[in-house]
Tab-separated table of C-alpha atoms in Angstrom:
chain	number	residue	atom	x	y	z
M	15	UNK	CA	96.197	109.658	101.950
M	16	UNK	CA	97.616	110.058	105.376
M	17	UNK	CA	96.653	109.831	108.560
M	18	UNK	CA	98.950	111.603	111.159
M	19	UNK	CA	98.645	111.652	115.042
M	20	UNK	CA	100.489	113.706	117.207
M	21	UNK	CA	100.948	112.464	120.218
M	22	UNK	CA	98.117	110.208	120.778
M	23	UNK	CA	97.439	108.870	124.261
M	24	UNK	CA	94.435	107.102	124.607
M	25	UNK	CA	94.964	103.355	122.795
M	26	UNK	CA	91.448	102.758	122.279
M	27	UNK	CA	91.131	105.999	120.077
M	28	UNK	CA	94.140	104.731	118.505
M	29	UNK	CA	92.674	101.118	117.930
M	30	UNK	CA	89.467	102.621	116.339
M	31	UNK	CA	91.567	104.716	114.296
M	32	UNK	CA	93.932	102.016	112.973
M	33	UNK	CA	91.239	99.913	112.214
M	34	UNK	CA	89.533	103.159	109.807
M	35	UNK	CA	92.980	103.216	108.349
M	36	UNK	CA	92.816	99.366	107.485
M	37	UNK	CA	89.693	99.378	106.360
M	38	UNK	CA	89.694	102.369	104.074
M	39	UNK	CA	93.783	101.924	102.918
M	40	UNK	CA	94.696	104.792	104.967
M	41	UNK	CA	97.900	104.828	105.681
M	42	UNK	CA	98.808	105.694	109.728
M	43	UNK	CA	101.321	108.064	111.244
M	44	UNK	CA	101.781	107.765	114.883
M	45	UNK	CA	104.223	110.565	116.653
M	46	UNK	CA	105.794	109.882	119.605
M	47	UNK	CA	105.607	109.935	122.572
M	48	UNK	CA	102.644	107.982	122.357
M	49	UNK	CA	100.696	107.326	125.965
M	50	UNK	CA	100.770	104.071	125.520
M	51	UNK	CA	102.569	100.504	123.936
M	52	UNK	CA	102.004	99.222	120.512
M	53	UNK	CA	101.095	95.773	122.139
M	54	UNK	CA	98.531	97.120	124.538
M	55	UNK	CA	95.777	95.156	124.649
M	56	UNK	CA	93.377	97.824	124.206
M	57	UNK	CA	94.927	99.222	121.262
M	58	UNK	CA	94.543	95.517	119.478
M	59	UNK	CA	91.309	94.566	120.180
M	60	UNK	CA	89.862	97.534	118.958
M	61	UNK	CA	91.695	97.257	116.094
M	62	UNK	CA	90.678	93.503	115.727
M	63	UNK	CA	92.180	91.161	113.189
M	64	UNK	CA	92.966	94.789	111.098
M	65	UNK	CA	96.431	94.540	111.809
M	66	UNK	CA	97.651	92.748	108.611
M	67	UNK	CA	95.926	95.326	106.193
M	68	UNK	CA	97.410	98.208	108.174
M	69	UNK	CA	100.485	100.353	106.589
M	70	UNK	CA	101.732	101.723	110.340
M	71	UNK	CA	104.814	104.087	110.700
M	72	UNK	CA	106.261	105.345	114.326
M	73	UNK	CA	108.174	108.663	114.005
M	74	UNK	CA	110.408	110.258	116.999
M	75	UNK	CA	108.776	113.661	116.323
M	76	UNK	CA	106.735	115.519	113.694
M	77	UNK	CA	109.302	116.449	111.682
M	78	UNK	CA	110.436	113.417	110.513
M	79	UNK	CA	106.469	113.180	109.312
M	80	UNK	CA	106.816	116.337	107.349
M	81	UNK	CA	110.317	114.913	106.155
M	82	UNK	CA	108.681	111.556	104.757
M	83	UNK	CA	105.713	113.184	103.457
M	84	UNK	CA	107.287	116.348	101.953
M	85	UNK	CA	105.904	117.640	98.697
M	86	UNK	CA	101.735	116.432	99.806
M	87	UNK	CA	99.521	118.676	101.295
M	88	UNK	CA	99.304	118.389	105.113
M	89	UNK	CA	95.830	119.947	106.629
M	90	UNK	CA	95.551	120.537	110.926
M	91	UNK	CA	92.510	119.450	111.994
M	92	UNK	CA	92.118	121.537	115.693
M	93	UNK	CA	88.959	123.429	117.493
M	94	UNK	CA	91.089	126.538	117.175
M	95	UNK	CA	90.503	127.099	113.326
M	96	UNK	CA	87.499	129.300	111.600
M	97	UNK	CA	88.398	127.203	108.107
M	98	UNK	CA	85.274	123.678	108.100
M	99	UNK	CA	86.822	120.902	106.938
M	100	UNK	CA	84.115	120.461	104.068
M	101	UNK	CA	85.597	123.520	102.766
M	102	UNK	CA	88.489	121.924	101.092
M	103	UNK	CA	88.945	119.854	98.218
M	104	UNK	CA	91.499	116.888	99.156
M	105	UNK	CA	93.591	115.129	97.123
M	106	UNK	CA	94.239	111.484	97.620
M	107	UNK	CA	97.763	112.047	98.952
M	108	UNK	CA	96.674	114.711	101.478
M	109	UNK	CA	97.960	114.434	104.839
M	110	UNK	CA	95.040	114.983	107.649
M	111	UNK	CA	97.090	115.795	111.054
M	112	UNK	CA	95.699	115.471	114.534
M	113	UNK	CA	96.658	116.332	117.795
M	114	UNK	CA	96.653	114.481	120.748
M	115	UNK	CA	93.167	113.947	122.827
M	116	UNK	CA	93.738	116.293	126.191
M	117	UNK	CA	95.289	118.621	124.211
M	118	UNK	CA	95.372	119.281	120.537
M	119	UNK	CA	97.706	120.054	117.987
M	120	UNK	CA	100.482	122.424	119.392
M	121	UNK	CA	100.243	125.530	119.287
M	122	UNK	CA	103.271	126.471	116.971
M	123	UNK	CA	102.416	123.817	114.726
M	124	UNK	CA	98.711	125.723	114.012
M	125	UNK	CA	100.887	129.291	114.258
M	126	UNK	CA	103.100	127.781	111.082
M	127	UNK	CA	99.787	126.951	109.272
M	128	UNK	CA	97.040	129.055	110.129
M	129	UNK	CA	95.779	128.515	106.348
M	130	UNK	CA	95.354	124.805	106.505
M	131	UNK	CA	94.015	124.784	109.724
M	132	UNK	CA	90.571	122.929	109.833
M	133	UNK	CA	87.596	122.344	112.130
M	134	UNK	CA	84.645	120.634	113.221
M	135	UNK	CA	81.913	122.649	113.147
M	136	UNK	CA	80.274	122.245	116.328
M	137	UNK	CA	78.188	124.086	119.481
M	138	UNK	CA	80.250	126.736	121.060
M	139	UNK	CA	79.659	124.777	124.812
M	140	UNK	CA	81.456	121.748	123.044
M	141	UNK	CA	85.258	121.481	123.821
M	142	UNK	CA	85.684	118.832	120.703
M	143	UNK	CA	84.978	115.411	119.494
M	144	UNK	CA	86.388	111.976	120.600
M	145	UNK	CA	89.865	111.704	118.126
M	146	UNK	CA	88.878	108.578	116.261
M	147	UNK	CA	85.416	110.256	115.489
M	148	UNK	CA	86.923	112.924	114.365
M	149	UNK	CA	89.600	111.433	112.243
M	150	UNK	CA	86.484	108.992	110.568
M	151	UNK	CA	84.444	112.687	109.980
M	152	UNK	CA	87.395	113.959	107.865
M	153	UNK	CA	89.094	111.274	106.888
M	154	UNK	CA	85.479	109.835	104.911
M	155	UNK	CA	84.496	112.964	103.364
M	156	UNK	CA	88.367	113.114	101.911
M	157	UNK	CA	87.876	109.765	100.929
M	158	UNK	CA	83.816	110.574	99.381
M	159	UNK	CA	85.341	113.424	97.391
M	160	UNK	CA	88.338	111.235	96.134
M	161	UNK	CA	85.331	108.576	95.083
M	162	UNK	CA	86.280	105.894	97.075
M	163	UNK	CA	89.091	104.587	95.619
M	164	UNK	CA	89.340	101.415	97.832
M	165	UNK	CA	85.650	100.987	98.423
M	166	UNK	CA	85.000	97.211	98.032
M	167	UNK	CA	83.183	96.666	94.443
M	168	UNK	CA	80.138	94.118	93.681
M	169	UNK	CA	79.333	92.524	90.373
M	170	UNK	CA	81.732	95.551	89.320
M	171	UNK	CA	79.749	98.605	90.155
M	172	UNK	CA	80.144	100.649	92.932
M	173	UNK	CA	77.143	101.374	95.885
M	174	UNK	CA	75.979	104.412	94.871
M	175	UNK	CA	73.039	106.502	96.587
M	176	UNK	CA	69.609	105.636	95.059
M	177	UNK	CA	70.252	101.999	94.856
M	178	UNK	CA	68.792	99.657	96.224
M	179	UNK	CA	70.418	96.539	97.837
M	180	UNK	CA	68.432	93.494	95.687
M	181	UNK	CA	71.216	94.989	92.538
M	182	UNK	CA	74.325	93.953	94.803
M	183	UNK	CA	72.802	90.598	95.746
């Protein structure tokens, strides 16, 4: 599964998302321009010691991502969509696209893919969620549907609802 951040601006958010991608075996794609340097201490601090686990690609523009991942299904996450992210049947090679913190995804991208625009339901008065929280919410639902293919296994079994912790110790 792929996470695409189009022109992210806040290093701490991208660092948190990088850590999620590393821990859950998701490929991260960053679309320039970035609002920070990849050497930014806040970015590295948020990602902590997970950087060696991260599969990250930096792209000069969105078209580069679209070309690299041609044939995959893209979902565009925006507060402007009507359809909820929970209405989708995700596949392991889907692409989840998120926009920059201050403006979201470019309008032309949303207009080009209206049937693939998704939102996280929230109260009308709320403008949006934090980008790293939004990525985590949608990505974990997609991974849940895929059966958490890279979930750490203990004793050859996946931890499932209703099981107790002592069964895994």
